[in-house]
Amino acid sequence: MRAPRLPGSITAGSRASPSSRARPRRLAKLAGAPTAPAAGLDLHVRVGDRVIQGQPLFTVHAEAPGELAYALDYLATQNGIVMLEQAG
């Protein structure tokens, strides 16, 4: 069975900027990391990368649908896991 996952993306052209490490770390933990081997967060961009509309920024991996639901609930309350600034 493939682990549940969710890609995150943006809606406008921007550049990845420095952010707190606490939010991504919390999101990964709610998805089951590090206890569940397949759980965690894959970041697809680095600080300074230019990103375009619809580009995936990260993928959340969980071994169980309930863990993914916990992570998604947290994600819905956060302003951003990957912070963006206007490209310029």
Short mmCIF file of N, CA and C in Angstrom, two decimals:
data_model
loop_
_atom_site.label_atom_id
_atom_site.label_comp_id
_atom_site.label_asym_id
_atom_site.label_seq_id
_atom_site.Cartn_x
_atom_site.Cartn_y
_atom_site.Cartn_z
N MET A 1 0.83 -1.17 0.00
CA MET A 1 0.00 0.00 0.00
C MET A 1 0.88 1.24 0.00
N ARG A 2 0.56 2.18 -0.85
CA ARG A 2 1.32 3.42 -0.92
C ARG A 2 0.93 4.32 0.25
N ALA A 3 1.93 4.97 0.86
CA ALA A 3 1.67 5.84 2.00
C ALA A 3 0.87 7.06 1.57
N PRO A 4 -0.09 7.50 2.38
CA PRO A 4 -0.81 8.73 2.06
C PRO A 4 0.15 9.91 1.99
N ARG A 5 -0.09 10.83 1.08
CA ARG A 5 0.76 12.01 0.96
C ARG A 5 -0.03 13.16 0.39
N LEU A 6 0.48 14.35 0.57
CA LEU A 6 -0.17 15.55 0.07
C LEU A 6 0.88 16.52 -0.42
N PRO A 7 0.81 16.93 -1.69
CA PRO A 7 1.74 17.96 -2.14
C PRO A 7 1.23 19.34 -1.75
N GLY A 8 2.14 20.25 -1.42
CA GLY A 8 1.79 21.65 -1.16
C GLY A 8 2.25 22.48 -2.33
N SER A 9 1.52 23.50 -2.70
CA SER A 9 1.92 24.33 -3.83
C SER A 9 1.51 25.78 -3.58
N ILE A 10 1.90 26.66 -4.50
CA ILE A 10 1.62 28.08 -4.37
C ILE A 10 0.69 28.54 -5.48
N THR A 11 0.21 29.77 -5.36
CA THR A 11 -0.71 30.30 -6.36
C THR A 11 -0.14 31.48 -7.13
N ALA A 12 1.07 31.94 -6.81
CA ALA A 12 1.65 33.07 -7.53
C ALA A 12 3.17 32.94 -7.57
N GLY A 13 3.81 33.55 -8.58
CA GLY A 13 5.26 33.50 -8.71
C GLY A 13 5.93 34.18 -7.54
N SER A 14 6.88 33.51 -6.91
CA SER A 14 7.56 34.02 -5.73
C SER A 14 8.94 33.40 -5.62
N ARG A 15 9.60 33.69 -4.50
CA ARG A 15 10.90 33.12 -4.18
C ARG A 15 10.82 32.56 -2.76
N ALA A 16 11.39 31.38 -2.55
CA ALA A 16 11.41 30.80 -1.20
C ALA A 16 12.30 31.65 -0.31
N SER A 17 11.85 31.91 0.92
CA SER A 17 12.62 32.74 1.84
C SER A 17 12.82 32.01 3.16
N PRO A 18 13.76 32.48 3.99
CA PRO A 18 14.00 31.83 5.28
C PRO A 18 12.74 31.84 6.15
N SER A 19 12.52 30.77 6.88
CA SER A 19 11.38 30.70 7.79
C SER A 19 11.78 29.90 9.03
N SER A 20 10.89 29.86 9.97
CA SER A 20 11.11 29.07 11.17
C SER A 20 11.17 27.59 10.81
N ARG A 21 12.05 26.87 11.44
CA ARG A 21 12.12 25.42 11.23
C ARG A 21 11.07 24.69 12.05
N ALA A 22 10.44 25.39 12.98
CA ALA A 22 9.48 24.75 13.87
C ALA A 22 8.25 24.25 13.11
N ARG A 23 7.75 24.99 12.16
CA ARG A 23 6.54 24.58 11.45
C ARG A 23 6.76 23.31 10.62
N PRO A 24 7.79 23.25 9.78
CA PRO A 24 8.01 22.00 9.05
C PRO A 24 8.26 20.82 9.98
N ARG A 25 9.01 21.05 11.05
CA ARG A 25 9.31 19.98 12.01
C ARG A 25 8.03 19.48 12.67
N ARG A 26 7.16 20.40 13.06
CA ARG A 26 5.87 20.03 13.70
C ARG A 26 5.00 19.26 12.71
N LEU A 27 4.94 19.71 11.46
CA LEU A 27 4.14 19.05 10.44
C LEU A 27 4.62 17.61 10.24
N ALA A 28 5.93 17.41 10.15
CA ALA A 28 6.48 16.06 9.99
C ALA A 28 6.15 15.18 11.19
N LYS A 29 6.26 15.75 12.38
CA LYS A 29 5.97 14.98 13.61
C LYS A 29 4.51 14.55 13.64
N LEU A 30 3.60 15.44 13.27
CA LEU A 30 2.18 15.10 13.25
C LEU A 30 1.86 14.03 12.21
N ALA A 31 2.67 13.96 11.16
CA ALA A 31 2.50 12.93 10.13
C ALA A 31 3.05 11.58 10.59
N GLY A 32 3.77 11.57 11.74
CA GLY A 32 4.26 10.31 12.28
C GLY A 32 5.75 10.18 12.39
N ALA A 33 6.51 11.15 11.89
CA ALA A 33 7.97 11.09 11.97
C ALA A 33 8.43 11.43 13.39
N PRO A 34 9.50 10.91 13.87
CA PRO A 34 10.38 9.93 13.24
C PRO A 34 10.01 8.48 13.56
N THR A 35 8.93 8.28 14.32
CA THR A 35 8.54 6.92 14.71
C THR A 35 8.18 6.06 13.51
N ALA A 36 7.39 6.58 12.59
CA ALA A 36 6.99 5.85 11.39
C ALA A 36 8.04 6.08 10.30
N PRO A 37 8.70 5.03 9.85
CA PRO A 37 9.81 5.19 8.90
C PRO A 37 9.46 5.92 7.60
N ALA A 38 8.26 5.77 7.09
CA ALA A 38 7.90 6.40 5.82
C ALA A 38 7.32 7.80 6.00
N ALA A 39 7.14 8.23 7.23
CA ALA A 39 6.50 9.53 7.49
C ALA A 39 7.53 10.65 7.48
N GLY A 40 7.06 11.83 7.08
CA GLY A 40 7.93 13.00 7.11
C GLY A 40 7.51 14.03 6.09
N LEU A 41 8.43 14.92 5.80
CA LEU A 41 8.17 16.04 4.92
C LEU A 41 9.32 16.15 3.93
N ASP A 42 9.01 16.12 2.65
CA ASP A 42 10.01 16.35 1.61
C ASP A 42 9.84 17.77 1.12
N LEU A 43 10.89 18.59 1.29
CA LEU A 43 10.86 19.95 0.76
C LEU A 43 11.42 19.92 -0.66
N HIS A 44 10.70 20.54 -1.58
CA HIS A 44 11.10 20.53 -2.99
C HIS A 44 11.79 21.82 -3.41
N VAL A 45 11.89 22.80 -2.52
CA VAL A 45 12.56 24.06 -2.82
C VAL A 45 13.53 24.41 -1.70
N ARG A 46 14.51 25.22 -2.03
CA ARG A 46 15.48 25.72 -1.06
C ARG A 46 15.34 27.23 -0.97
N VAL A 47 15.85 27.79 0.10
CA VAL A 47 15.82 29.24 0.26
C VAL A 47 16.48 29.89 -0.95
N GLY A 48 15.80 30.87 -1.53
CA GLY A 48 16.31 31.59 -2.69
C GLY A 48 15.83 31.05 -4.02
N ASP A 49 15.28 29.83 -4.04
CA ASP A 49 14.77 29.26 -5.30
C ASP A 49 13.59 30.08 -5.79
N ARG A 50 13.57 30.35 -7.08
CA ARG A 50 12.38 30.95 -7.69
C ARG A 50 11.35 29.85 -7.89
N VAL A 51 10.12 30.17 -7.59
CA VAL A 51 9.04 29.20 -7.74
C VAL A 51 7.95 29.81 -8.60
N ILE A 52 7.22 28.95 -9.29
CA ILE A 52 6.17 29.42 -10.18
C ILE A 52 4.82 28.88 -9.71
N GLN A 53 3.78 29.48 -10.21
CA GLN A 53 2.43 29.09 -9.84
C GLN A 53 2.21 27.61 -10.08
N GLY A 54 1.68 26.92 -9.07
CA GLY A 54 1.37 25.51 -9.18
C GLY A 54 2.54 24.58 -8.89
N GLN A 55 3.74 25.12 -8.69
CA GLN A 55 4.91 24.30 -8.42
C GLN A 55 4.80 23.69 -7.02
N PRO A 56 4.99 22.38 -6.88
CA PRO A 56 4.97 21.76 -5.55
C PRO A 56 6.12 22.29 -4.71
N LEU A 57 5.82 22.66 -3.46
CA LEU A 57 6.83 23.15 -2.54
C LEU A 57 7.28 22.06 -1.58
N PHE A 58 6.36 21.18 -1.22
CA PHE A 58 6.69 20.10 -0.29
C PHE A 58 5.66 19.00 -0.45
N THR A 59 6.01 17.82 0.08
CA THR A 59 5.10 16.69 0.13
C THR A 59 5.10 16.14 1.55
N VAL A 60 3.91 15.94 2.09
CA VAL A 60 3.76 15.34 3.42
C VAL A 60 3.53 13.84 3.23
N HIS A 61 4.31 13.03 3.93
CA HIS A 61 4.17 11.57 3.88
C HIS A 61 3.72 11.07 5.25
N ALA A 62 2.78 10.14 5.26
CA ALA A 62 2.31 9.52 6.50
C ALA A 62 2.06 8.04 6.23
N GLU A 63 2.18 7.22 7.25
CA GLU A 63 1.92 5.79 7.09
C GLU A 63 0.46 5.46 7.33
N ALA A 64 -0.28 6.35 7.95
CA ALA A 64 -1.68 6.08 8.26
C ALA A 64 -2.53 7.30 7.91
N PRO A 65 -3.74 7.08 7.42
CA PRO A 65 -4.62 8.19 7.09
C PRO A 65 -4.89 9.12 8.28
N GLY A 66 -4.96 8.58 9.50
CA GLY A 66 -5.20 9.41 10.67
C GLY A 66 -4.05 10.37 10.95
N GLU A 67 -2.82 9.90 10.75
CA GLU A 67 -1.66 10.76 10.94
C GLU A 67 -1.63 11.86 9.89
N LEU A 68 -1.99 11.51 8.65
CA LEU A 68 -2.06 12.52 7.60
C LEU A 68 -3.14 13.55 7.93
N ALA A 69 -4.25 13.10 8.49
CA ALA A 69 -5.33 14.02 8.87
C ALA A 69 -4.86 14.99 9.95
N TYR A 70 -4.11 14.50 10.96
CA TYR A 70 -3.55 15.38 12.00
C TYR A 70 -2.65 16.44 11.36
N ALA A 71 -1.79 15.99 10.45
CA ALA A 71 -0.87 16.92 9.79
C ALA A 71 -1.63 17.95 8.97
N LEU A 72 -2.66 17.52 8.26
CA LEU A 72 -3.44 18.45 7.43
C LEU A 72 -4.22 19.44 8.27
N ASP A 73 -4.72 19.01 9.42
CA ASP A 73 -5.40 19.93 10.34
C ASP A 73 -4.44 21.02 10.79
N TYR A 74 -3.22 20.63 11.14
CA TYR A 74 -2.21 21.60 11.54
C TYR A 74 -1.88 22.54 10.38
N LEU A 75 -1.69 21.98 9.20
CA LEU A 75 -1.36 22.77 8.02
C LEU A 75 -2.42 23.83 7.73
N ALA A 76 -3.68 23.48 7.94
CA ALA A 76 -4.78 24.40 7.68
C ALA A 76 -4.76 25.60 8.63
N THR A 77 -4.11 25.47 9.78
CA THR A 77 -4.07 26.57 10.75
C THR A 77 -2.82 27.43 10.62
N GLN A 78 -1.91 27.06 9.73
CA GLN A 78 -0.64 27.77 9.62
C GLN A 78 -0.63 28.70 8.41
N ASN A 79 0.08 29.82 8.56
CA ASN A 79 0.20 30.79 7.49
C ASN A 79 1.11 30.31 6.37
N GLY A 80 2.06 29.46 6.68
CA GLY A 80 2.96 28.94 5.67
C GLY A 80 3.99 28.00 6.26
N ILE A 81 4.20 26.88 5.61
CA ILE A 81 5.23 25.95 6.01
C ILE A 81 6.53 26.38 5.32
N VAL A 82 6.43 26.72 4.05
CA VAL A 82 7.54 27.30 3.30
C VAL A 82 7.17 28.76 3.08
N MET A 83 7.97 29.67 3.61
CA MET A 83 7.67 31.09 3.47
C MET A 83 8.10 31.56 2.08
N LEU A 84 7.29 32.47 1.53
CA LEU A 84 7.57 33.01 0.19
C LEU A 84 7.65 34.52 0.26
N GLU A 85 8.47 35.09 -0.60
CA GLU A 85 8.52 36.54 -0.76
C GLU A 85 8.34 36.84 -2.23
N GLN A 86 7.89 38.03 -2.52
CA GLN A 86 7.66 38.43 -3.91
C GLN A 86 8.97 38.39 -4.67
N ALA A 87 8.97 37.73 -5.82
CA ALA A 87 10.17 37.68 -6.66
C ALA A 87 10.40 39.06 -7.24
N GLY A 88 11.65 39.45 -7.32
CA GLY A 88 11.87 40.78 -7.87
C GLY A 88 13.26 41.09 -8.21
#
